[in-house]
Coordinates of C-alpha atoms in Angstrom, one line a residue:
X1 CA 125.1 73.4 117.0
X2 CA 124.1 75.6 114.0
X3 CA 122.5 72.8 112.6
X4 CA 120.8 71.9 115.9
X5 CA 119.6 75.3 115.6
X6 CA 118.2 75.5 112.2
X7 CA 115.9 72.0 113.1
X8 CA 114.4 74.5 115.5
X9 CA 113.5 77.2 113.2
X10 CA 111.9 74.6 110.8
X11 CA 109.8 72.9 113.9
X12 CA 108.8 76.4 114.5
X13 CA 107.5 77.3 111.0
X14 CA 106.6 73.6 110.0
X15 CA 104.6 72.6 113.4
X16 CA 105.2 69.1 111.9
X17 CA 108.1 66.9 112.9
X18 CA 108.0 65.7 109.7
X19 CA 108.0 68.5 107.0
X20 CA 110.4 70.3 108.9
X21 CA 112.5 67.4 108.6
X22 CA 112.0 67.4 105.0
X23 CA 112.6 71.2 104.7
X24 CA 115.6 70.9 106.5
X25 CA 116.7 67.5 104.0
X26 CA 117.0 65.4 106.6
X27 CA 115.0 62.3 107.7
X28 CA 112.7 62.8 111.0
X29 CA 114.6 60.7 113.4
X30 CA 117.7 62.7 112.3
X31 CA 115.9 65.8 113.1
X32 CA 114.4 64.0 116.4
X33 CA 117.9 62.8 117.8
X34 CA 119.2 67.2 117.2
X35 CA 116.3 68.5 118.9
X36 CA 116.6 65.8 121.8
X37 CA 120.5 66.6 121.6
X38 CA 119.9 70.1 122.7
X39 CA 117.7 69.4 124.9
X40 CA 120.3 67.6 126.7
X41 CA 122.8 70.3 126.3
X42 CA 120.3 72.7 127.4
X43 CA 119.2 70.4 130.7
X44 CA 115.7 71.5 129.4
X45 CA 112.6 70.3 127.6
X46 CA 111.9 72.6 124.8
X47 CA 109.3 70.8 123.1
X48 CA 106.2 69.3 124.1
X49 CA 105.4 66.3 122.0
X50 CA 103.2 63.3 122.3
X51 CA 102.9 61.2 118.7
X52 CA 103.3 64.4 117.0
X53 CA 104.3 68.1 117.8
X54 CA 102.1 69.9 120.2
X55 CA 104.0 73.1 121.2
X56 CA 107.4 74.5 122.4
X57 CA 107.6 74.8 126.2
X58 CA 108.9 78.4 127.2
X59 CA 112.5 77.5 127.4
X60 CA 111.8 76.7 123.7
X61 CA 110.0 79.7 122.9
X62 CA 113.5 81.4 124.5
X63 CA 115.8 79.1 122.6
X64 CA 113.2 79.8 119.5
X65 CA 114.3 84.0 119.7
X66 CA 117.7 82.8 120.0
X67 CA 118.0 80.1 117.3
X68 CA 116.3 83.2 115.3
X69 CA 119.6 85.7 116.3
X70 CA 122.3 83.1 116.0
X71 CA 121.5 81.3 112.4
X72 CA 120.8 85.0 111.0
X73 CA 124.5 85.7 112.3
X74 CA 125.6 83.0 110.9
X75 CA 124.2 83.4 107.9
X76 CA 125.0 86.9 107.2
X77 CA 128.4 85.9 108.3
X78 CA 128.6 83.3 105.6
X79 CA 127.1 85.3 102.4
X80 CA 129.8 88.6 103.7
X81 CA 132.6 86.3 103.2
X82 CA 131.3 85.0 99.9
X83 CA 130.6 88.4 98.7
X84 CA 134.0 89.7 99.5
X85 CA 135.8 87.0 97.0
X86 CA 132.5 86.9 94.6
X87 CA 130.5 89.7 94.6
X88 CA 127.2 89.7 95.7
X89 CA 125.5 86.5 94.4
X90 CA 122.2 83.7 95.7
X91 CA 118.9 84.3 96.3
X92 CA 116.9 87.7 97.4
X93 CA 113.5 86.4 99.2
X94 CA 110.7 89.6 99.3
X95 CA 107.1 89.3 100.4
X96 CA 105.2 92.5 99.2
X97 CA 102.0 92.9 100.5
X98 CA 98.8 93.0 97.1
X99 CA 99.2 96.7 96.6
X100 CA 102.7 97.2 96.3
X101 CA 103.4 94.5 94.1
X102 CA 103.4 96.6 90.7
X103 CA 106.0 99.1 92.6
X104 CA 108.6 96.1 93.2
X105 CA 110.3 96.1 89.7
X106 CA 111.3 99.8 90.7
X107 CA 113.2 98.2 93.5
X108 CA 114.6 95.4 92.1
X109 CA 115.4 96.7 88.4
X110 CA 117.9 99.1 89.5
X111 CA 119.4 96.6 91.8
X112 CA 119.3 94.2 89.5
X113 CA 121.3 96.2 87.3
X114 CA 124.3 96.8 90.1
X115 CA 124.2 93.5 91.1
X116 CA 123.7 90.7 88.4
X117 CA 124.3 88.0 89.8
X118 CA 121.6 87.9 92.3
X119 CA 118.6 86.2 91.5
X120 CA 114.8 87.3 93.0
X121 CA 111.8 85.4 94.8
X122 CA 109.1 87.4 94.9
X123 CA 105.9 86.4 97.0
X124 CA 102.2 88.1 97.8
X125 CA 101.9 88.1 101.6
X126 CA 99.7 89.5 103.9
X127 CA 101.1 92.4 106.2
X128 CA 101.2 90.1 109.3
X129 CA 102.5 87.0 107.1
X130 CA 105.4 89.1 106.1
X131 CA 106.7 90.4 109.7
X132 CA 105.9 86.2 110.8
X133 CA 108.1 85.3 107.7
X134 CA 111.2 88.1 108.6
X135 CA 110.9 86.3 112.3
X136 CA 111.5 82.8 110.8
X137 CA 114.4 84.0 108.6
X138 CA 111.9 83.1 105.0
X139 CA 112.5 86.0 103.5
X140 CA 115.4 88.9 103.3
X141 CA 112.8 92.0 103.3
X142 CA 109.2 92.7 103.0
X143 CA 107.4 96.1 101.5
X144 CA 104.5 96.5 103.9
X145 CA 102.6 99.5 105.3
X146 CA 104.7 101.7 107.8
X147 CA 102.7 103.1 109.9
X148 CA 99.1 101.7 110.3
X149 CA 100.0 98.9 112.2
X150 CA 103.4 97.6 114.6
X151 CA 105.6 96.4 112.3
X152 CA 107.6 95.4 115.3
X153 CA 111.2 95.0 115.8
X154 CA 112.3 95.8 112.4
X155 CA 114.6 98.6 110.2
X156 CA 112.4 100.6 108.0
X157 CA 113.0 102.5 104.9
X158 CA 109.7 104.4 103.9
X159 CA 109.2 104.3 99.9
X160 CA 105.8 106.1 98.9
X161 CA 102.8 107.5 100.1
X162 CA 99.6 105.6 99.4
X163 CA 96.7 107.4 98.4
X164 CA 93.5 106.8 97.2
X165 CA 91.4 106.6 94.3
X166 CA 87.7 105.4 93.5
X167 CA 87.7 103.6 90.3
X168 CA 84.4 103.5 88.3
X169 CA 83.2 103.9 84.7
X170 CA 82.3 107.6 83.5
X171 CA 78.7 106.7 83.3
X172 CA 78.5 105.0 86.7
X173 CA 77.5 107.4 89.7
X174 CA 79.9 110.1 91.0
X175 CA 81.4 109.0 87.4
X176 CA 81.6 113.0 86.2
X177 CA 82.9 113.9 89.6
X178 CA 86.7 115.9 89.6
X179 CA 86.6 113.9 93.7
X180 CA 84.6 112.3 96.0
X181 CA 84.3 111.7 99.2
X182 CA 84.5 108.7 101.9
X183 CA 80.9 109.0 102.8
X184 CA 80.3 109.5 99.0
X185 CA 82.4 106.1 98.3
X186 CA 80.1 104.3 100.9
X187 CA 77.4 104.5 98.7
X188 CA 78.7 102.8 95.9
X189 CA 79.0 99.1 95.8
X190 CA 82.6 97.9 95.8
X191 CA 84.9 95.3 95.0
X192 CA 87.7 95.5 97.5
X193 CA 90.5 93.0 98.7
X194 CA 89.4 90.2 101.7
X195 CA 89.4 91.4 105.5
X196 CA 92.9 89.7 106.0
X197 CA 94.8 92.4 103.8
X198 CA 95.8 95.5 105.8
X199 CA 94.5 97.7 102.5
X200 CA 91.1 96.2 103.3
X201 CA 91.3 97.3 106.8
X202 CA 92.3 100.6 106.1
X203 CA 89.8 101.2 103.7
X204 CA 87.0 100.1 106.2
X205 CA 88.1 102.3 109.0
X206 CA 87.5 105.1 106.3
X207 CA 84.1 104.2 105.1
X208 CA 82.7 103.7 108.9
X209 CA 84.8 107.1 110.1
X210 CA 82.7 108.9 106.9
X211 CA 79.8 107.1 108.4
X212 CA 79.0 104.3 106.1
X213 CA 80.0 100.6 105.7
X214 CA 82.3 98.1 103.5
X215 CA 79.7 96.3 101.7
X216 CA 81.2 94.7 99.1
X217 CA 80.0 93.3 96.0
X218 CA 82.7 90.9 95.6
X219 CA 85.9 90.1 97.4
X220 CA 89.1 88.5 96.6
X221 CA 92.5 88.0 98.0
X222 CA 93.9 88.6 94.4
X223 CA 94.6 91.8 92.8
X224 CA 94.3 90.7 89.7
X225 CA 91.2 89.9 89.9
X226 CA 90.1 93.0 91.0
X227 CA 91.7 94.3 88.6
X228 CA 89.7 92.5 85.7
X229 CA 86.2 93.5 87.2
X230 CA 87.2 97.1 87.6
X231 CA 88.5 97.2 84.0
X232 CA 84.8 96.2 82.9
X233 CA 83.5 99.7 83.7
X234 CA 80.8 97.3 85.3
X235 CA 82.6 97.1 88.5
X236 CA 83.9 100.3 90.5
X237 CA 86.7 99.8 93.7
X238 CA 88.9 101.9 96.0
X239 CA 92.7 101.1 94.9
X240 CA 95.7 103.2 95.6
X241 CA 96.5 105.9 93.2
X242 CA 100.3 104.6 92.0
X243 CA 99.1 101.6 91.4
X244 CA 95.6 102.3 89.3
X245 CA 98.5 104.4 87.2
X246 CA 101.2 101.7 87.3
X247 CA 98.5 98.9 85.8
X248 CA 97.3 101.7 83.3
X249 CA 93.6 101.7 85.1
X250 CA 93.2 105.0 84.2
X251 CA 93.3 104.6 80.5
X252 CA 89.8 102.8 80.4
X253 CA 88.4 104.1 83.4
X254 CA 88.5 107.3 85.6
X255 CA 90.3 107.3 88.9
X256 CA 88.7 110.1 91.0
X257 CA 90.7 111.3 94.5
X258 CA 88.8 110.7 97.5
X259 CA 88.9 113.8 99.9
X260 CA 87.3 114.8 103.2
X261 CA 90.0 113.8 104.4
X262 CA 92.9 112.5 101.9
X263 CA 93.8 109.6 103.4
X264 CA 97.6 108.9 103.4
X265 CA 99.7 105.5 104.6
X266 CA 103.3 105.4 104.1
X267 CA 104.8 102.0 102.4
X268 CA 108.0 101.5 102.8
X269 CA 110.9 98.6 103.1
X270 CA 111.3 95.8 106.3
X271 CA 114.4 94.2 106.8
X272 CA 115.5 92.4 110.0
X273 CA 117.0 94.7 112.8
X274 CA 120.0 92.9 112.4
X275 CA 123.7 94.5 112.4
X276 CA 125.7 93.9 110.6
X277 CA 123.0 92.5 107.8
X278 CA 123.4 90.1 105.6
X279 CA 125.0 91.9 102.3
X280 CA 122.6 91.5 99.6
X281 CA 119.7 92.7 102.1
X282 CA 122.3 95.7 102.9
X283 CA 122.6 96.8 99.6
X284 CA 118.2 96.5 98.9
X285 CA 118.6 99.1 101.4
X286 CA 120.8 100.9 100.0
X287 CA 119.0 101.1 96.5
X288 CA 115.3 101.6 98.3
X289 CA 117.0 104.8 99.6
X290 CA 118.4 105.6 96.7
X291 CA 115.3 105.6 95.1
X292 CA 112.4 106.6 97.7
X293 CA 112.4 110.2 96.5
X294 CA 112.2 109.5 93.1
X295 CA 109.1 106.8 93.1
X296 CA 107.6 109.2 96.4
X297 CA 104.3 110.8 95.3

């Protein structure tokens, strides 16, 4: 049944017969026969498929949530065993969204150092790929804003303020300036992250509250990209304070608050809303309490 279970989750992220049978390591009339198995155990159809996959039906989209609730369980229930005659040991799977990346290694250092024989996968996501990713059981956790958007059913653990900063050259306009502010920053031509990133959103919303408009000079879904124009002193951007200071931004170029009004967004920690969770997600909990006043600014 569990296995049953798990072809469903990889239909579900996959939308391909195929691949999911190949993420699952199994060959796709293997992965057919289980999906048409619990379909008969079910006395439902729970996919729609013609020569390829189309859709779940709604009693899939059902069995989908499900599928989602009882692998986790199963799951968790596994690695608790394990960890009980082993230590905690595998693989921790994070998703950080662009602007929290450089804040990670204060996370996982310190767990790292409690816990050595876990290892780390570490992915870029968008805000919305990392909740879809926590749905379809990809990932463990996911360091995302808090409270600009639903995060949805999730456990939270809030980390550090963002705040903001306009990065320019001292000889660029509003270079000399002690701060500036958001209908100031409208003025100057940016270099900011692509419309998909929740950082990019929030960002907008401030330039059009202060009246102006996000007209960037250049766009990219890659911080470090960004990061090489800025460092020019040809380029100037709005990043968040911690991490112009993390990256050592500040050194070449000036970082001058924005005010009128200081905006603040919490970041903090996602894991599954899952009890009890699976132990090596427990204890990233545990160490992003641990150390949320400490890295809080």
């Amino acid at each position: 049944m569990i296995d049953r279970l798990e072809f469903i989750l990889a239909l579900a992220r996959e939308r391909h017969f195929g691949r999911a049978a190949e993420a699952c390591g199994v060959t796709q009339p293997t992965l057919s026969a289980g999906v048409k198995q619990l379909e008969e155990q079910m006395g439902v159809l729970l996919v729609n498929r013609g020569s390829r996959f189309q859709s779940f039906t709604p009693e899939g989209e059902r069995v989908l949530e499900w599928a989602r609730r009882i692998v986790g369980d199963s799951r968790a229930m596994r690695d608790e065993i394990n960890s009980l005659r082993h230590g905690l040991t595998g693989m921790l799977r994070i998703a950080a969204i662009p602007t929290a990346l450089a804040m990670v290694a204060e996370l996982t250092t310190p767990y790292r150092l409690r816990h050595p024989n876990v290892q780390f996968t570490i992915w870029s996501r968008t805000s919305i790929e990392i909740l879809e990713l926590l749905d379809n059981l990809e990932i463990d956790a996911g360091i995302t804003y808090l409270g600009n958007e639903p995060v949805g059913k999730v456990n939270t653990v809030p980390l550090y303020r963002e705040r903001y900063r306009l990065l320019t050259s001292a000889d660029a306009p509003f270079g000399n300036r002690e701060s500036v502010t958001w209908a100031e920053v409208a003025q100057v031509p940016l270099c900011l992250l692509t419309p998909d990133m929740q950082n990019r959103r929030i960002i907008d919303r401030l330039l059009k509250s202060a009246g102006g408009e996000s007209r960037p000079t250049l766009e990219s879904d890659s911080m470090i990209l960004l990061f090489s124009h800025v460092r020019t002193g040809r380029w100037a951007s709005v990043m968040p304070a911690k991490l112009a200071e993390t990256l050592g931004l500040t050194t070449t170029i000036r970082a001058i608050p924005i005010l009128e009004p200081e905006a603040v967004q919490t970041i903090g920690l996602v894991v599954p809303a899952r009890e009890p969770m699976m132990p090596n997600t427990a204890a990233l909990v545990a160490e992003a309490k641990r150390i949320a006043l400490s890295i809080d600014t």
